[in-house]
Coordinates of C-alpha atoms and ligand atoms in Angstrom, one line a residue:
X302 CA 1.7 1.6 -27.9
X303 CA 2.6 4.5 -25.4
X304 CA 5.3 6.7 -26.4
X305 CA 7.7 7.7 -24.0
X306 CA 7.8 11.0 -25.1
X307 CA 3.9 11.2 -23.8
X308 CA 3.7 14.0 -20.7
X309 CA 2.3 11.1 -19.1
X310 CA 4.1 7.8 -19.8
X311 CA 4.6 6.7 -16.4
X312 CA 0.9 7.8 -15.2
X313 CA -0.1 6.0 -18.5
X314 CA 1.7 3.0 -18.2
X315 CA 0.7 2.3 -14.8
X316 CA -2.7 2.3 -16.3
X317 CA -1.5 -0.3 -18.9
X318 CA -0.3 -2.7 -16.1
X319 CA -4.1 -2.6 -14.4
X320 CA -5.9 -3.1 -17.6
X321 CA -3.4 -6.4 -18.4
X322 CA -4.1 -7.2 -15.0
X323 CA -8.0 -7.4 -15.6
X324 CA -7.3 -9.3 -18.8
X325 CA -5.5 -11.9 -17.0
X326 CA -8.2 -12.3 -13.8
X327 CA -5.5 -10.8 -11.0
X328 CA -6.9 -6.8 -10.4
X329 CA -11.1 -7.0 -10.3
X330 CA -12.3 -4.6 -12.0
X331 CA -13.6 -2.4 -9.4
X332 CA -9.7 -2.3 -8.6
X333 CA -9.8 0.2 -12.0
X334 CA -12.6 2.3 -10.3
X335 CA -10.1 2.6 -7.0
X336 CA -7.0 3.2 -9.3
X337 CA -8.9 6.4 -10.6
X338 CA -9.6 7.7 -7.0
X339 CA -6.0 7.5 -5.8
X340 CA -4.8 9.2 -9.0
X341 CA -6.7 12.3 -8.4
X342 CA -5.4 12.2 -4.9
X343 CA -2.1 11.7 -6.6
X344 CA -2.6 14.2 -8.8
X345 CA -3.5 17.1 -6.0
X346 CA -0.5 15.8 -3.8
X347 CA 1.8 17.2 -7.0
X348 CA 2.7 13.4 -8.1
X349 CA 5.6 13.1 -6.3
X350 CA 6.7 11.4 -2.1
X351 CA 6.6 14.3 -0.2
X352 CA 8.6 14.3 3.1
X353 CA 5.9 12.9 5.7
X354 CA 5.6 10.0 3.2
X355 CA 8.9 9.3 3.6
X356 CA 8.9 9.4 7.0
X357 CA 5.9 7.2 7.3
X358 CA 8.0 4.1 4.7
X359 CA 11.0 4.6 7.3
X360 CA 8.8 3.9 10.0
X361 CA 6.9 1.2 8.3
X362 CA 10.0 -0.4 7.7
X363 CA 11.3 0.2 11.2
X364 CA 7.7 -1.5 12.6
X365 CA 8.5 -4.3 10.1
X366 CA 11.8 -5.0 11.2
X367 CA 11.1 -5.1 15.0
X368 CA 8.0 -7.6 14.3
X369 CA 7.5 -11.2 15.2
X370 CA 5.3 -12.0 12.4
X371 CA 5.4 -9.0 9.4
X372 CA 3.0 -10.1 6.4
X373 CA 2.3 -8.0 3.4
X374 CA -1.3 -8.4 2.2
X375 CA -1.5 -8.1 -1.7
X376 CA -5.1 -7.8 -3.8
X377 CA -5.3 -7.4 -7.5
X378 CA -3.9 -4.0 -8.5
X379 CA -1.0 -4.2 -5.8
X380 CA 0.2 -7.2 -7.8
X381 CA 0.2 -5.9 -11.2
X382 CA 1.6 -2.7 -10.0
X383 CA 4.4 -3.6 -8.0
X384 CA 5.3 -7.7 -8.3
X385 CA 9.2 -7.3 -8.1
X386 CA 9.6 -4.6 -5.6
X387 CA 6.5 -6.5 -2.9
X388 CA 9.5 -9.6 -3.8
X389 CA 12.4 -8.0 -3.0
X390 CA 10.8 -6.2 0.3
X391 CA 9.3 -9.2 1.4
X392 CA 13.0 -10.7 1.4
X393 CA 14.5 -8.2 3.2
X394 CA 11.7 -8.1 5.9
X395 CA 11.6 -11.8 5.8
X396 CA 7.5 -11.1 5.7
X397 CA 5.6 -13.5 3.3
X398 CA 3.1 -12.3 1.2
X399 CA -0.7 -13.0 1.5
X400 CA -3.3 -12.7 -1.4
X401 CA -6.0 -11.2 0.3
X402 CA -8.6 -9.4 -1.7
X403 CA -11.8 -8.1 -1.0
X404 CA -14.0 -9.4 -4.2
X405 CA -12.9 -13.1 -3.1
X406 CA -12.6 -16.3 -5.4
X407 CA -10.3 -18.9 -5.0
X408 CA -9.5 -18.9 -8.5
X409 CA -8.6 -15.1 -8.3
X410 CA -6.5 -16.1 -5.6
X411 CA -4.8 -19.1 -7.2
X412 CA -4.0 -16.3 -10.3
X413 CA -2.7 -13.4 -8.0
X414 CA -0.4 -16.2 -6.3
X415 CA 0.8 -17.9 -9.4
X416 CA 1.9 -14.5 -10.5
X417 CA 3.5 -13.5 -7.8
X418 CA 5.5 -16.9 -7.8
X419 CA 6.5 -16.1 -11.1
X420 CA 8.8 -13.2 -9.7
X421 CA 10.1 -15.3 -7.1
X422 CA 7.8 -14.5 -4.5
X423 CA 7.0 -17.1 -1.4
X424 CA 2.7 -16.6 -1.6
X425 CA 1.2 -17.0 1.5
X426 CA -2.5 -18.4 -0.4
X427 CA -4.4 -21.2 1.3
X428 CA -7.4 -19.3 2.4
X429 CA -8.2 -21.6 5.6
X430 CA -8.9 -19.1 8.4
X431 CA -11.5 -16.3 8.6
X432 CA -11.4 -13.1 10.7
X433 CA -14.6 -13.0 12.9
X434 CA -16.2 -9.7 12.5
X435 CA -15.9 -8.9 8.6
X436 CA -18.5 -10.2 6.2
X437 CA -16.6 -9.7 2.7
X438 CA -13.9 -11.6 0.9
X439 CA -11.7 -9.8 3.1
X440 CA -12.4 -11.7 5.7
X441 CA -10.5 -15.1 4.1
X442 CA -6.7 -15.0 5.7
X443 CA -4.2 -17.5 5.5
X444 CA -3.8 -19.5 9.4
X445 CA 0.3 -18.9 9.1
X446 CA 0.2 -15.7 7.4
X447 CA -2.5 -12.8 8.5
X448 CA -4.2 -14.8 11.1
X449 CA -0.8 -14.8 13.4
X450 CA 0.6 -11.5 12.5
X451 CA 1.4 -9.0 14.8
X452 CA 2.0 -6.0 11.9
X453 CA 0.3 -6.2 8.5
X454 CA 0.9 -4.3 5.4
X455 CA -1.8 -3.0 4.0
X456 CA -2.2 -1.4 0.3
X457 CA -5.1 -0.1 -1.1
X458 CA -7.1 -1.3 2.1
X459 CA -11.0 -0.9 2.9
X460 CA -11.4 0.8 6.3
X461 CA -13.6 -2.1 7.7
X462 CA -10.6 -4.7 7.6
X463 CA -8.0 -2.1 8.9
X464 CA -10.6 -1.9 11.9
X465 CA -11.0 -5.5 12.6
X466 CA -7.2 -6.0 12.7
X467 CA -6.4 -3.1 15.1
X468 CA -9.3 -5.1 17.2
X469 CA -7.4 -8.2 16.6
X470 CA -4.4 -6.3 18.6
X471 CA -2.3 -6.0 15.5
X472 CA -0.4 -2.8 13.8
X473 CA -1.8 -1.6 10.6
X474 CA 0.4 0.1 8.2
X475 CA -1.7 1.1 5.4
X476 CA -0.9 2.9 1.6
X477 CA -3.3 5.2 0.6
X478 CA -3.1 8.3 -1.3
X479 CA -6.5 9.3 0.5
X480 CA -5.4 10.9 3.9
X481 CA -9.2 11.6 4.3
X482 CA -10.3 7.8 3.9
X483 CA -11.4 6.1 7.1
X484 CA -8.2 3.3 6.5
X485 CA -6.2 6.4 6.5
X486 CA -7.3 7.3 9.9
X487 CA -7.4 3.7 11.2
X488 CA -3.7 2.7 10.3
X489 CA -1.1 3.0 12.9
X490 CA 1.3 4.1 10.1
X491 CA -0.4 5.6 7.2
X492 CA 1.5 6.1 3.7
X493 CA -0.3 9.0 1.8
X494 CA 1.8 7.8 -1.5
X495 CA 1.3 6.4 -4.8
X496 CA 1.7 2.6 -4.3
X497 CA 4.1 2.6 -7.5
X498 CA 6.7 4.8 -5.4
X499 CA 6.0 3.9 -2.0
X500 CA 7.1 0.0 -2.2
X501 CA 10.1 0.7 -4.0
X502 CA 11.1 3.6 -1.6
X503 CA 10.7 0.9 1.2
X504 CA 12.8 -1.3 -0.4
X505 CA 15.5 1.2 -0.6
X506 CA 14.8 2.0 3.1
X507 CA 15.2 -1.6 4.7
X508 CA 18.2 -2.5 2.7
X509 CA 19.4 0.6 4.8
X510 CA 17.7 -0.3 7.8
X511 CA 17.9 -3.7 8.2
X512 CA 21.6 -3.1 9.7
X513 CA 19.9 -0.9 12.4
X514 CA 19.9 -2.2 16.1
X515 CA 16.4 -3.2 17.9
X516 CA 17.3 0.6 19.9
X517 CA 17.6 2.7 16.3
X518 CA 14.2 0.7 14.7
X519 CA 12.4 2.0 18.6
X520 CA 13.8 5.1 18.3
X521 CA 12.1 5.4 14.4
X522 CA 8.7 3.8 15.7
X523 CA 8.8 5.8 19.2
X524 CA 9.3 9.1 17.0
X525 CA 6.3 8.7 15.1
X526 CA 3.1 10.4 15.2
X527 CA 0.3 9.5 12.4
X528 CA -2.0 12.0 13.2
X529 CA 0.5 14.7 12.5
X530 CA 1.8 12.9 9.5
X531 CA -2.5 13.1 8.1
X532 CA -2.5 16.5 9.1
X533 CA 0.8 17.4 7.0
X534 CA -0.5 15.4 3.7
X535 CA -4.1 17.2 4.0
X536 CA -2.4 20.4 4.2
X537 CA 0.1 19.2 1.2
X538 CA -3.2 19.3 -1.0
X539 CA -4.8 22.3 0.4
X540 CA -1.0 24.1 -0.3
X541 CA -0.8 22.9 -3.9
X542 CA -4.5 23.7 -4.9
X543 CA -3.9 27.6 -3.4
X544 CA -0.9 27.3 -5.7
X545 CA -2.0 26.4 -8.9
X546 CA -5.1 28.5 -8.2
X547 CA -2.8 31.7 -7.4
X548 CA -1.1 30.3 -10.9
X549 CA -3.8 30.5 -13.1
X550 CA -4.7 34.2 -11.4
X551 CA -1.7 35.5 -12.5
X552 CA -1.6 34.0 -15.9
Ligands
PTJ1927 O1 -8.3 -6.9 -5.5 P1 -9.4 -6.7 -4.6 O2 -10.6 -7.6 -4.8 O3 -9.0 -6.7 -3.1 O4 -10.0 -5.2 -4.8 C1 -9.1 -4.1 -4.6 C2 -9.8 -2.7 -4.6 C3 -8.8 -1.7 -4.7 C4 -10.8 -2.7 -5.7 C5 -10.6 -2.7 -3.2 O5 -9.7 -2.8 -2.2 C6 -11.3 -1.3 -3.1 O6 -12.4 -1.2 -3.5 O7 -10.6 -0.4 -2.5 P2 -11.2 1.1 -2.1 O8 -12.1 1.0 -1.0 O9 -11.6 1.8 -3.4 O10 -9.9 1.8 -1.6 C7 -8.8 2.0 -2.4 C8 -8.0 3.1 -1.8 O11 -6.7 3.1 -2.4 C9 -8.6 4.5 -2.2 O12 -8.5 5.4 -1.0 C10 -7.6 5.1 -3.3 O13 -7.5 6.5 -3.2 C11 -6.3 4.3 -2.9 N1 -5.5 4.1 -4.1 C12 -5.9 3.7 -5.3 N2 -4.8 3.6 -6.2 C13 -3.7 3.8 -5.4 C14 -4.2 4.1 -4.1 N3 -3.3 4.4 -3.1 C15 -2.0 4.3 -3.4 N4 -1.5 4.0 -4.6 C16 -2.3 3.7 -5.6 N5 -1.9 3.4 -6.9

């Protein structure tokens, strides 16, 4: 057992939650592998959502809102990490969610979507269409989920996918604590946040948004510039390093 007392309960905890998840066949286990990569980035980003990742979950949001056919793609850790909050946004964004994973089987998939279902969710699952142009799991969609959808959320994405759906003609919104990663660059809307914070920020955002006219949610998405929002988040880490390494200097 974790005490709460422990520095790092929540960072601990979160690690809980993707170990159970390997235990019950939802996260691969490569899925603990990424998990340690985006809590360094965490890490160097301070651990918190800086501005320009709030701005980027407002726009997501906004983007959401104003689409015909919003889905939210969840793999293995997104599940485990955040089952209640993907419900609750995927209800106020009336967008479904769609296991899609990259290390594919169906009975992976069939375990991801009975979780899910066990918070409420609607699971988008029957893994009957393929996306031409990707050669991995990744490439299995759902024909009324990811297949039709003009804006996809994507956590925890490999850059390849994020490129053949921008080639499909859809928008990408992508969480990834790696502003360097080549998903990062791809997205149309890129959320350099911890996946834990992130979805429930959004949450909070669309139950505020979702009252907005079709003119405030173009206004958001017209205001938006991701290259700006990379370049703030790669200076974020640059700042914070010079900082704790002034720090330590003076200690
Ligand atoms: O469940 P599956 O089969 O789809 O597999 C999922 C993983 C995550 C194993 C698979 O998609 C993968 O290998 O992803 P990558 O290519 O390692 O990319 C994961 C990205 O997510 C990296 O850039 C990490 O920095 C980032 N990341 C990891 N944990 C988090 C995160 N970003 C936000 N929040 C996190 N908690």
């Amino acid at each position: 057992m974790i005490p709460k007392s422990h520095p790092r309960y929540e960072s601990l905890i979160t690690r809980e939650k993707l170990v159970e998840g390997v235990k019950r066949g939802i996260t691969a286990l490569q899925g603990l592998i990424a998990h340690g990569r985006g809590e360094m980035f965490d890490y160097v980003l301070g651990e918190k959502t800086h501005e320009f990742a709030w701005i980027a979950e407002r726009t997501a949001v906004a983007m959401m809102l104003l689409a015909d056919h919003p889905v939210i793609s969840v793999n293995g850790n997104t599940a485990v990490l955040v089952p209640e909050d993907l419900v609750k946004l995927s209800e106020i964004l009336n967008a479904p969610l769609e296991v899609n994973v990259f290390h594919f089987s169906r009975e992976r998939v069939r375990r991801i979507a009975e979780y899910l279902e066990g918070f409420g969710a609607k699971v988008l699952a029957n893994c009957d269409a393929e996306l031409e142009g990707l050669e991995h799991g990744r490439r299995i969609v759902d024909s009324r989920g990811i297949l039709i959808a003009d804006v996809v959320l994507v956590p925890l994405e490999d850059g390849d996918r994020c490129e053949v759906l921008k080639r499909y003609g859809k928008k990408v919104i992508a969480i990834d604590l790696n502003p360097l990663s080549r998903t990062a660059r791809m997205a149309d809307v890129t959320i350099v946040d911890n996946i834990v914070r992130a979805v429930p920020n959004m949450v909070k955002i669309a139950e505020e948004l979702k009252d907005y006219n079709r003119n405030e949610l173009i206004e958001i998405v017209n205001n938006y510039d991701n290259r700006e929002i990379l370049r703030r988040a790669i200076e974020a880490i640059r700042d914070y390093l010079t900082k704790k390494a002034d720090k330590i200097l003076l200690s």
